[in-house]
PDB file of C-alpha atoms in Angstrom:
ATOM      1  CA  PRO J 555      11.007  29.896  22.764  1.00 51.00           C
ATOM      2  CA  GLN J 556      13.358  31.794  20.454  1.00 53.00           C
ATOM      3  CA  GLN J 557      16.395  30.677  22.446  1.00 52.00           C
ATOM      4  CA  GLN J 558      15.145  27.080  22.391  1.00 47.00           C
ATOM      5  CA  GLN J 559      14.663  27.283  18.633  1.00 52.00           C
ATOM      6  CA  GLN J 560      18.204  28.585  18.188  1.00 52.00           C
ATOM      7  CA  GLN J 561      19.536  25.708  20.306  1.00 48.00           C
ATOM      8  CA  GLN J 562      17.628  23.181  18.183  1.00 47.00           C
ATOM      9  CA  GLN J 563      19.028  24.725  15.016  1.00 52.00           C
ATOM     10  CA  GLN J 564      22.558  24.561  16.414  1.00 51.00           C
ATOM     11  CA  GLN J 565      22.037  20.918  17.388  1.00 47.00           C
ATOM     12  CA  GLN J 566      20.730  20.106  13.911  1.00 49.00           C
ATOM     13  CA  HIS J 567      23.761  21.803  12.377  1.00 50.00           C
ATOM     14  CA  LEU J 568      26.044  19.725  14.588  1.00 44.00           C
ATOM     15  CA  LEU J 569      24.289  16.535  13.503  1.00 43.00           C
ATOM     16  CA  GLN J 570      24.788  17.391   9.878  1.00 48.00           C
ATOM     17  CA  GLN J 571      28.512  17.882  10.444  1.00 49.00           C
ATOM     18  CA  GLN J 572      29.046  14.570  12.241  1.00 44.00           C
ATOM     19  CA  GLN J 573      30.419  11.411  10.710  1.00 44.00           C
ATOM     20  CA  PRO J 574      28.072   8.379  11.055  1.00 43.00           C
ATOM     21  CA  GLN J 575      30.108   6.863  13.887  1.00 43.00           C
ATOM     22  CA  GLN J 576      29.818  10.111  15.866  1.00 44.00           C
ATOM     23  CA  VAL J 577      26.100  10.603  15.440  1.00 42.00           C
ATOM     24  CA  ALA J 578      25.035   8.615  18.487  1.00 43.00           C
ATOM     25  CA  ILE J 579      27.095  10.886  20.729  1.00 40.00           C
ATOM     26  CA  VAL J 580      25.266  14.010  19.629  1.00 45.00           C
ATOM     27  CA  LEU J 581      21.916  12.348  19.028  1.00 47.00           C
ATOM     28  CA  SER J 582      20.726  12.152  22.615  1.00 47.00           C
ATOM     29  CA  GLY J 583      21.190  15.890  23.074  1.00 52.00           C
ATOM     30  CA  ALA J 584      19.511  16.721  19.778  1.00 47.00           C
ATOM     31  CA  VAL J 585      16.338  14.729  20.396  1.00 60.00           C
ATOM     32  CA  ALA J 586      16.059  14.923  24.153  1.00 54.00           C
ATOM     33  CA  GLY J 587      16.781  11.366  25.141  1.00 74.00           C
ATOM     34  CA  ILE J 588      15.367   9.516  22.118  1.00 85.00           C
ATOM     35  CA  ALA J 589      18.627   7.660  21.447  1.00 84.00           C
ATOM     36  CA  GLY J 590      18.641   4.276  23.126  1.00 88.00           C
ATOM     37  CA  GLU J 591      14.902   4.445  23.785  1.00 92.00           C
ATOM     38  CA  VAL J 592      13.468   4.284  20.254  1.00 95.00           C
ATOM     39  CA  TRP J 593      11.902   0.844  20.532  1.00 97.00           C
ATOM     40  CA  VAL J 594      10.454   1.432  23.997  1.00 96.00           C
ATOM     41  CA  MET J 595       9.050   4.819  23.063  1.00 95.00           C
ATOM     42  CA  SER J 596       7.668   3.544  19.753  1.00 97.00           C
ATOM     43  CA  GLN J 597       5.273   1.267  21.621  1.00 97.00           C
ATOM     44  CA  ASP J 598       3.702   4.170  23.507  1.00 95.00           C
ATOM     45  CA  PRO J 599       1.045   6.541  22.065  1.00 95.00           C
ATOM     46  CA  ARG J 600       2.947   9.667  23.065  1.00 95.00           C
ATOM     47  CA  GLY J 601       6.407   8.204  22.609  1.00 94.00           C
ATOM     48  CA  CYS J 602       5.753   7.048  19.051  1.00 95.00           C
ATOM     49  CA  ARG J 603       4.843  10.614  18.086  1.00 95.00           C
ATOM     50  CA  GLU J 604       8.075  11.913  19.622  1.00 93.00           C
ATOM     51  CA  VAL J 605      10.094   9.330  17.689  1.00 95.00           C
ATOM     52  CA  GLN J 606       8.348  10.313  14.452  1.00 95.00           C
ATOM     53  CA  GLN J 607       9.126  13.976  15.102  1.00 92.00           C
ATOM     54  CA  ALA J 608      12.752  13.092  15.762  1.00 93.00           C
ATOM     55  CA  LEU J 609      12.946  11.159  12.487  1.00 94.00           C
ATOM     56  CA  ASP J 610      11.541  14.162  10.645  1.00 93.00           C
ATOM     57  CA  ALA J 611      14.046  16.539  12.222  1.00 90.00           C
ATOM     58  CA  ALA J 612      17.167  14.378  12.143  1.00 90.00           C
ATOM     59  CA  SER J 613      19.914  14.351   9.528  1.00 89.00           C
ATOM     60  CA  PRO J 614      20.118  11.249   7.305  1.00 91.00           C
ATOM     61  CA  GLU J 615      22.923   9.812   9.443  1.00 90.00           C
ATOM     62  CA  ALA J 616      21.074  10.453  12.704  1.00 91.00           C
ATOM     63  CA  ARG J 617      17.868   9.065  11.195  1.00 93.00           C
ATOM     64  CA  ARG J 618      19.627   5.819  10.330  1.00 94.00           C
ATOM     65  CA  ALA J 619      21.028   5.640  13.864  1.00 93.00           C
ATOM     66  CA  LEU J 620      17.554   6.019  15.330  1.00 95.00           C
ATOM     67  CA  ALA J 621      16.003   3.510  12.945  1.00 96.00           C
ATOM     68  CA  SER J 622      18.727   0.957  13.672  1.00 96.00           C
ATOM     69  CA  GLU J 623      17.282   0.570  17.159  1.00 97.00           C
ATOM     70  CA  LEU J 624      14.294  -1.152  15.530  1.00 97.00           C
ATOM     71  CA  ARG J 625      16.472  -3.997  14.236  1.00 97.00           C
ATOM     72  CA  GLY J 626      15.081  -7.261  15.535  1.00 97.00           C
ATOM     73  CA  HIS J 627      11.756  -5.598  16.373  1.00 97.00           C
ATOM     74  CA  VAL J 628      10.271  -5.027  12.915  1.00 98.00           C
ATOM     75  CA  TRP J 629       7.608  -7.711  13.200  1.00 97.00           C
ATOM     76  CA  ASP J 630       6.515  -6.545  16.620  1.00 97.00           C
ATOM     77  CA  ALA J 631       6.522  -2.958  15.365  1.00 97.00           C
ATOM     78  CA  LEU J 632       4.374  -3.539  12.297  1.00 96.00           C
ATOM     79  CA  ARG J 633       1.786  -5.309  14.465  1.00 96.00           C
ATOM     80  CA  SER J 634       1.761  -2.542  17.064  1.00 97.00           C
ATOM     81  CA  PRO J 635      -0.996   0.113  16.926  1.00 97.00           C
ATOM     82  CA  HIS J 636       1.680   2.716  17.722  1.00 98.00           C
ATOM     83  CA  ALA J 637       5.039   1.458  16.490  1.00 98.00           C
ATOM     84  CA  ASN J 638       3.698   0.791  12.999  1.00 98.00           C
ATOM     85  CA  PHE J 639       3.585   4.561  12.518  1.00 98.00           C
ATOM     86  CA  VAL J 640       7.286   4.758  13.341  1.00 98.00           C
ATOM     87  CA  LEU J 641       8.052   2.153  10.660  1.00 98.00           C
ATOM     88  CA  GLN J 642       5.930   4.112   8.208  1.00 98.00           C
ATOM     89  CA  LYS J 643       7.876   7.261   9.066  1.00 97.00           C
ATOM     90  CA  CYS J 644      11.149   5.408   8.508  1.00 97.00           C
ATOM     91  CA  ALA J 645       9.917   4.320   5.093  1.00 97.00           C
ATOM     92  CA  ALA J 646       8.833   7.843   4.202  1.00 96.00           C
ATOM     93  CA  THR J 647      12.015   9.621   5.316  1.00 96.00           C
ATOM     94  CA  MET J 648      14.905   7.213   4.701  1.00 96.00           C
ATOM     95  CA  GLU J 649      16.832   6.203   1.604  1.00 96.00           C
ATOM     96  CA  SER J 650      15.906   2.835   0.128  1.00 96.00           C
ATOM     97  CA  GLU J 651      19.203   1.174   1.072  1.00 96.00           C
ATOM     98  CA  ALA J 652      18.707   2.153   4.709  1.00 96.00           C
ATOM     99  CA  LEU J 653      15.346   0.342   4.676  1.00 97.00           C
ATOM    100  CA  GLN J 654      16.870  -3.017   3.756  1.00 97.00           C
ATOM    101  CA  PHE J 655      16.774  -4.373   7.301  1.00 98.00           C
ATOM    102  CA  ILE J 656      13.015  -3.717   7.440  1.00 98.00           C
ATOM    103  CA  VAL J 657      12.490  -5.523   4.118  1.00 98.00           C
ATOM    104  CA  ASP J 658      14.662  -8.429   5.294  1.00 98.00           C
ATOM    105  CA  GLU J 659      12.797  -8.904   8.564  1.00 98.00           C
ATOM    106  CA  ILE J 660       9.408  -8.752   6.837  1.00 97.00           C
ATOM    107  CA  ILE J 661      10.495 -11.398   4.320  1.00 96.00           C
ATOM    108  CA  GLN J 662      11.907 -13.575   7.104  1.00 96.00           C
ATOM    109  CA  GLY J 663       8.577 -13.354   8.915  1.00 93.00           C
ATOM    110  CA  SER J 664       6.136 -13.521   5.986  1.00 95.00           C
ATOM    111  CA  ALA J 665       5.428 -10.812   3.436  1.00 96.00           C
ATOM    112  CA  GLU J 666       1.908 -12.095   2.808  1.00 96.00           C
ATOM    113  CA  LYS J 667       1.113 -12.083   6.537  1.00 97.00           C
ATOM    114  CA  ALA J 668       2.389  -8.510   6.761  1.00 97.00           C
ATOM    115  CA  ALA J 669       0.181  -7.531   3.805  1.00 98.00           C
ATOM    116  CA  LYS J 670      -2.850  -9.068   5.513  1.00 97.00           C
ATOM    117  CA  HIS J 671      -2.272  -7.409   8.897  1.00 98.00           C
ATOM    118  CA  LYS J 672      -4.402  -4.382   9.813  1.00 97.00           C
ATOM    119  CA  PHE J 673      -1.296  -2.311  10.619  1.00 98.00           C
ATOM    120  CA  GLY J 674       1.284  -4.217   8.625  1.00 97.00           C
ATOM    121  CA  CYS J 675      -0.537  -3.478   5.377  1.00 98.00           C
ATOM    122  CA  ARG J 676       0.165   0.225   5.912  1.00 97.00           C
ATOM    123  CA  VAL J 677       3.872  -0.376   6.442  1.00 98.00           C
ATOM    124  CA  PHE J 678       3.933  -2.568   3.334  1.00 98.00           C
ATOM    125  CA  GLN J 679       2.401   0.198   1.226  1.00 97.00           C
ATOM    126  CA  ARG J 680       4.885   2.827   2.439  1.00 97.00           C
ATOM    127  CA  LEU J 681       7.783   0.509   1.608  1.00 97.00           C
ATOM    128  CA  VAL J 682       6.444  -0.051  -1.913  1.00 97.00           C
ATOM    129  CA  GLU J 683       6.409   3.717  -2.419  1.00 96.00           C
ATOM    130  CA  GLN J 684       9.975   4.270  -1.228  1.00 95.00           C
ATOM    131  CA  CYS J 685      12.008   1.118  -1.850  1.00 97.00           C
ATOM    132  CA  ALA J 686      14.118   0.349  -4.893  1.00 97.00           C
ATOM    133  CA  ALA J 687      12.687  -1.916  -7.597  1.00 96.00           C
ATOM    134  CA  SER J 688      14.762  -4.902  -6.443  1.00 96.00           C
ATOM    135  CA  GLN J 689      13.467  -4.527  -2.875  1.00 97.00           C
ATOM    136  CA  VAL J 690       9.856  -4.214  -4.055  1.00 97.00           C
ATOM    137  CA  SER J 691      10.320  -7.322  -6.186  1.00 96.00           C
ATOM    138  CA  THR J 692      11.458  -9.229  -3.109  1.00 96.00           C
ATOM    139  CA  LEU J 693       8.345  -8.123  -1.224  1.00 97.00           C
ATOM    140  CA  VAL J 694       5.941  -8.798  -4.091  1.00 96.00           C
ATOM    141  CA  GLY J 695       7.124 -12.333  -4.893  1.00 96.00           C
ATOM    142  CA  PRO J 696       5.287 -13.926  -1.941  1.00 96.00           C
ATOM    143  CA  ILE J 697       2.194 -11.810  -2.687  1.00 97.00           C
ATOM    144  CA  ILE J 698       2.009 -13.178  -6.242  1.00 96.00           C
ATOM    145  CA  ALA J 699       2.512 -16.709  -4.912  1.00 96.00           C
ATOM    146  CA  ASP J 700      -0.465 -16.259  -2.560  1.00 95.00           C
ATOM    147  CA  PHE J 701      -2.330 -13.808  -4.793  1.00 97.00           C
ATOM    148  CA  SER J 702      -5.843 -15.189  -4.470  1.00 95.00           C
ATOM    149  CA  ALA J 703      -5.824 -15.193  -0.667  1.00 97.00           C
ATOM    150  CA  VAL J 704      -4.199 -11.764  -0.314  1.00 98.00           C
ATOM    151  CA  SER J 705      -6.574 -10.186  -2.842  1.00 98.00           C
ATOM    152  CA  ARG J 706      -9.627 -11.558  -1.030  1.00 97.00           C
ATOM    153  CA  HIS J 707      -8.415 -10.349   2.356  1.00 98.00           C
ATOM    154  CA  PRO J 708      -9.949  -7.294   4.106  1.00 98.00           C
ATOM    155  CA  TYR J 709      -6.504  -5.644   4.392  1.00 98.00           C
ATOM    156  CA  GLY J 710      -4.507  -7.510   1.785  1.00 98.00           C
ATOM    157  CA  ASN J 711      -6.661  -6.198  -1.043  1.00 98.00           C
ATOM    158  CA  TYR J 712      -5.448  -2.675  -0.297  1.00 98.00           C
ATOM    159  CA  VAL J 713      -1.841  -3.798  -0.677  1.00 98.00           C
ATOM    160  CA  VAL J 714      -2.587  -5.395  -4.055  1.00 98.00           C
ATOM    161  CA  GLN J 715      -4.338  -2.233  -5.240  1.00 97.00           C
ATOM    162  CA  HIS J 716      -1.370  -0.161  -4.089  1.00 97.00           C
ATOM    163  CA  LEU J 717       1.017  -2.434  -5.936  1.00 98.00           C
ATOM    164  CA  LEU J 718      -1.047  -2.089  -9.111  1.00 97.00           C
ATOM    165  CA  GLU J 719      -0.354   1.648  -8.946  1.00 97.00           C
ATOM    166  CA  HIS J 720       3.120   1.961  -7.439  1.00 97.00           C
ATOM    167  CA  ALA J 721       5.102  -1.213  -8.169  1.00 97.00           C
ATOM    168  CA  PRO J 722       7.592  -1.325 -11.069  1.00 96.00           C
ATOM    169  CA  LEU J 723       5.882  -1.778 -14.438  1.00 97.00           C
ATOM    170  CA  GLU J 724       6.744  -5.449 -14.956  1.00 96.00           C
ATOM    171  CA  LEU J 725       5.414  -6.350 -11.516  1.00 97.00           C
ATOM    172  CA  ARG J 726       2.202  -4.433 -12.186  1.00 97.00           C
ATOM    173  CA  ARG J 727       1.723  -6.435 -15.369  1.00 97.00           C
ATOM    174  CA  ALA J 728       2.404  -9.682 -13.490  1.00 97.00           C
ATOM    175  CA  LEU J 729      -0.328  -8.751 -11.017  1.00 98.00           C
ATOM    176  CA  VAL J 730      -2.737  -8.045 -13.884  1.00 98.00           C
ATOM    177  CA  ALA J 731      -2.010 -11.529 -15.253  1.00 98.00           C
ATOM    178  CA  CYS J 732      -2.943 -12.984 -11.842  1.00 97.00           C
ATOM    179  CA  ILE J 733      -6.232 -11.080 -11.934  1.00 98.00           C
ATOM    180  CA  GLU J 734      -7.023 -12.349 -15.433  1.00 97.00           C
ATOM    181  CA  GLN J 735      -6.437 -15.937 -14.337  1.00 96.00           C
ATOM    182  CA  ASP J 736      -8.837 -15.633 -11.385  1.00 96.00           C
ATOM    183  CA  ILE J 737     -11.240 -13.023 -12.748  1.00 97.00           C
ATOM    184  CA  ARG J 738     -14.465 -14.893 -11.957  1.00 95.00           C
ATOM    185  CA  GLY J 739     -13.481 -15.752  -8.405  1.00 95.00           C
ATOM    186  CA  LEU J 740     -12.189 -12.290  -7.626  1.00 96.00           C
ATOM    187  CA  ALA J 741     -15.170 -10.501  -9.168  1.00 94.00           C
ATOM    188  CA  ALA J 742     -17.571 -12.572  -7.062  1.00 91.00           C
ATOM    189  CA  ASP J 743     -15.789 -11.718  -3.807  1.00 94.00           C
ATOM    190  CA  ALA J 744     -16.426  -8.482  -1.889  1.00 91.00           C
ATOM    191  CA  PHE J 745     -12.733  -7.720  -1.408  1.00 96.00           C
ATOM    192  CA  GLY J 746     -11.575  -9.369  -4.610  1.00 96.00           C
ATOM    193  CA  SER J 747     -13.932  -7.188  -6.623  1.00 94.00           C
ATOM    194  CA  ALA J 748     -12.210  -4.164  -5.082  1.00 95.00           C
ATOM    195  CA  VAL J 749      -8.953  -5.465  -6.574  1.00 97.00           C
ATOM    196  CA  VAL J 750     -10.642  -5.842  -9.979  1.00 96.00           C
ATOM    197  CA  SER J 751     -11.972  -2.282  -9.743  1.00 95.00           C
ATOM    198  CA  GLY J 752      -8.547  -1.086  -8.603  1.00 95.00           C
ATOM    199  CA  ALA J 753      -6.891  -2.741 -11.592  1.00 97.00           C
ATOM    200  CA  LEU J 754      -9.339  -1.025 -13.948  1.00 96.00           C
ATOM    201  CA  ARG J 755      -8.256   2.332 -12.480  1.00 95.00           C
ATOM    202  CA  LYS J 756      -4.644   1.923 -11.380  1.00 96.00           C
ATOM    203  CA  ALA J 757      -3.005  -0.688 -13.589  1.00 96.00           C
ATOM    204  CA  PRO J 758      -1.095   0.352 -16.730  1.00 96.00           C
ATOM    205  CA  HIS J 759      -3.496   1.124 -19.580  1.00 95.00           C
ATOM    206  CA  ASP J 760      -2.837  -2.201 -21.319  1.00 96.00           C
ATOM    207  CA  GLY J 761      -3.530  -3.908 -17.991  1.00 97.00           C
ATOM    208  CA  GLN J 762      -6.810  -2.048 -17.541  1.00 97.00           C
ATOM    209  CA  LEU J 763      -7.873  -3.167 -20.991  1.00 97.00           C
ATOM    210  CA  ALA J 764      -6.844  -6.774 -20.295  1.00 97.00           C
ATOM    211  CA  VAL J 765      -8.969  -6.901 -17.126  1.00 97.00           C
ATOM    212  CA  ALA J 766     -11.977  -5.326 -18.881  1.00 97.00           C
ATOM    213  CA  ARG J 767     -11.684  -7.890 -21.688  1.00 97.00           C
ATOM    214  CA  ALA J 768     -11.450 -10.714 -19.156  1.00 97.00           C
ATOM    215  CA  LEU J 769     -14.734  -9.561 -17.605  1.00 96.00           C
ATOM    216  CA  LEU J 770     -16.353  -9.494 -21.011  1.00 96.00           C
ATOM    217  CA  ARG J 771     -15.031 -12.946 -22.011  1.00 95.00           C
ATOM    218  CA  GLU J 772     -16.488 -14.741 -19.001  1.00 94.00           C
ATOM    219  CA  GLN J 773     -20.079 -15.563 -19.868  1.00 93.00           C
ATOM    220  CA  GLY J 774     -22.570 -13.776 -17.626  1.00 93.00           C
ATOM    221  CA  LEU J 775     -19.880 -12.247 -15.419  1.00 95.00           C
ATOM    222  CA  LEU J 776     -20.286  -8.621 -16.488  1.00 95.00           C
ATOM    223  CA  VAL J 777     -24.042  -8.726 -15.829  1.00 94.00           C
ATOM    224  CA  PHE J 778     -23.539 -10.525 -12.525  1.00 94.00           C
ATOM    225  CA  ILE J 779     -21.109  -7.985 -11.100  1.00 94.00           C
ATOM    226  CA  ALA J 780     -23.198  -5.100 -12.441  1.00 94.00           C
ATOM    227  CA  CYS J 781     -25.919  -6.143 -10.013  1.00 94.00           C
ATOM    228  CA  THR J 782     -23.711  -6.375  -6.905  1.00 91.00           C
ATOM    229  CA  ARG J 783     -22.766  -3.757  -4.357  1.00 89.00           C
ATOM    230  CA  HIS J 784     -19.026  -4.042  -4.869  1.00 86.00           C
ATOM    231  CA  GLY J 785     -18.905  -5.349  -8.407  1.00 90.00           C
ATOM    232  CA  HIS J 786     -20.943  -2.635 -10.105  1.00 93.00           C
ATOM    233  CA  VAL J 787     -18.014  -0.242  -9.705  1.00 92.00           C
ATOM    234  CA  ALA J 788     -15.841  -2.609 -11.748  1.00 93.00           C
ATOM    235  CA  ALA J 789     -18.585  -3.015 -14.362  1.00 94.00           C
ATOM    236  CA  SER J 790     -18.912   0.743 -14.708  1.00 94.00           C
ATOM    237  CA  ARG J 791     -15.171   1.193 -15.073  1.00 94.00           C
ATOM    238  CA  ALA J 792     -14.968  -1.615 -17.645  1.00 95.00           C
ATOM    239  CA  LEU J 793     -17.469   0.281 -19.803  1.00 95.00           C
ATOM    240  CA  GLN J 794     -15.179   3.300 -19.640  1.00 94.00           C
ATOM    241  CA  VAL J 795     -12.084   1.306 -20.594  1.00 96.00           C
ATOM    242  CA  LEU J 796     -13.479  -0.719 -23.487  1.00 96.00           C
ATOM    243  CA  GLN J 797     -13.648   0.927 -26.912  1.00 95.00           C
ATOM    244  CA  GLY J 798     -15.150   0.350 -30.312  1.00 96.00           C
ATOM    245  CA  ALA J 799     -16.601  -3.056 -31.082  1.00 97.00           C
ATOM    246  CA  GLU J 800     -15.709  -4.387 -27.611  1.00 96.00           C
ATOM    247  CA  LEU J 801     -17.645  -1.590 -25.944  1.00 96.00           C
ATOM    248  CA  GLN J 802     -20.645  -2.234 -28.182  1.00 96.00           C
ATOM    249  CA  GLU J 803     -20.490  -5.929 -27.299  1.00 96.00           C
ATOM    250  CA  ALA J 804     -20.399  -5.118 -23.577  1.00 95.00           C
ATOM    251  CA  LYS J 805     -23.439  -2.872 -23.944  1.00 95.00           C
ATOM    252  CA  ARG J 806     -25.274  -5.578 -25.903  1.00 95.00           C
ATOM    253  CA  VAL J 807     -24.519  -8.155 -23.189  1.00 95.00           C
ATOM    254  CA  ILE J 808     -25.796  -5.839 -20.444  1.00 94.00           C
ATOM    255  CA  LEU J 809     -28.931  -4.682 -22.287  1.00 94.00           C
ATOM    256  CA  ALA J 810     -29.836  -8.275 -23.076  1.00 95.00           C
ATOM    257  CA  GLU J 811     -30.339  -8.723 -19.321  1.00 94.00           C
ATOM    258  CA  GLU J 812     -32.014  -5.356 -18.730  1.00 94.00           C
ATOM    259  CA  PRO J 813     -34.878  -6.770 -16.589  1.00 94.00           C
ATOM    260  CA  SER J 814     -32.365  -8.307 -14.194  1.00 93.00           C
ATOM    261  CA  LEU J 815     -30.428  -5.044 -13.945  1.00 91.00           C
ATOM    262  CA  ARG J 816     -33.589  -3.029 -13.330  1.00 95.00           C
ATOM    263  CA  ALA J 817     -34.412  -5.314 -10.420  1.00 95.00           C
ATOM    264  CA  SER J 818     -31.138  -4.298  -8.745  1.00 93.00           C
ATOM    265  CA  LYS J 819     -30.391  -0.802  -7.470  1.00 93.00           C
ATOM    266  CA  PHE J 820     -26.780  -1.296  -8.520  1.00 93.00           C
ATOM    267  CA  GLY J 821     -27.822  -2.609 -11.911  1.00 93.00           C
ATOM    268  CA  ARG J 822     -29.942   0.480 -12.418  1.00 94.00           C
ATOM    269  CA  LEU J 823     -26.841   2.612 -11.872  1.00 93.00           C
ATOM    270  CA  ILE J 824     -25.105   0.734 -14.691  1.00 93.00           C
ATOM    271  CA  LEU J 825     -28.088   1.219 -17.006  1.00 93.00           C
ATOM    272  CA  GLN J 826     -27.895   4.967 -16.362  1.00 88.00           C
ATOM    273  CA  HIS J 827     -24.394   4.940 -17.866  1.00 80.00           C
ATOM    274  CA  LEU J 828     -25.801   3.449 -21.037  1.00 81.00           C
TER     275      LEU J 828
END
């Protein structure tokens, strides 16, 4: 084992010394046959783990060489129960400029479809964390255009919540504006209400306040969501965000419907906060 470890260290050192055009020559020896087989192995439960380990261990140049084998396969990869983890590893370990081909292929396919896919949503979130602001903006544009549908989707809502926390500030504020415009519809939907709750926790502070005020403005909405399984979390958070006269008004609105809240186990939780 010690000799094997020394060999691996020597191979890693060689990789680090190579120019990009020479990496492929050394790569196969360094990662035991991964080079040339990345896409095939990524589709296999065991193989995808080996590819992820290779991406962790490789130099930046070697990592780009490995990832380049996924060109033309990004859409198949993000929909694969195994290969999606390889894309996530690429996003987590590579520089933003090296991820451009992944962004391009997702946009060419459909960013909103990727956000609504059970595996693709994970890849989308990793890219948002790692990509440059201009790349994130390219990904988010289609999400804003189809905001209502993505926010109400079982997987898409997680992407929107992630964007509210990790996207560049101006994009986060644009998402908050979308929530304000559709506050009643989102709050009444099981997945949409998760986006409202997420905004009240993850959006910039001015965005949190804007969403809380939108809930308060809509007649009867705060009481309605306070009595629902998913919405009561948003109602509780809104009471934490609002201050001064607005908080007192929210309490007055809720207490005016106290009998209705007491009839709901979720409403009773809200009353406990008061």
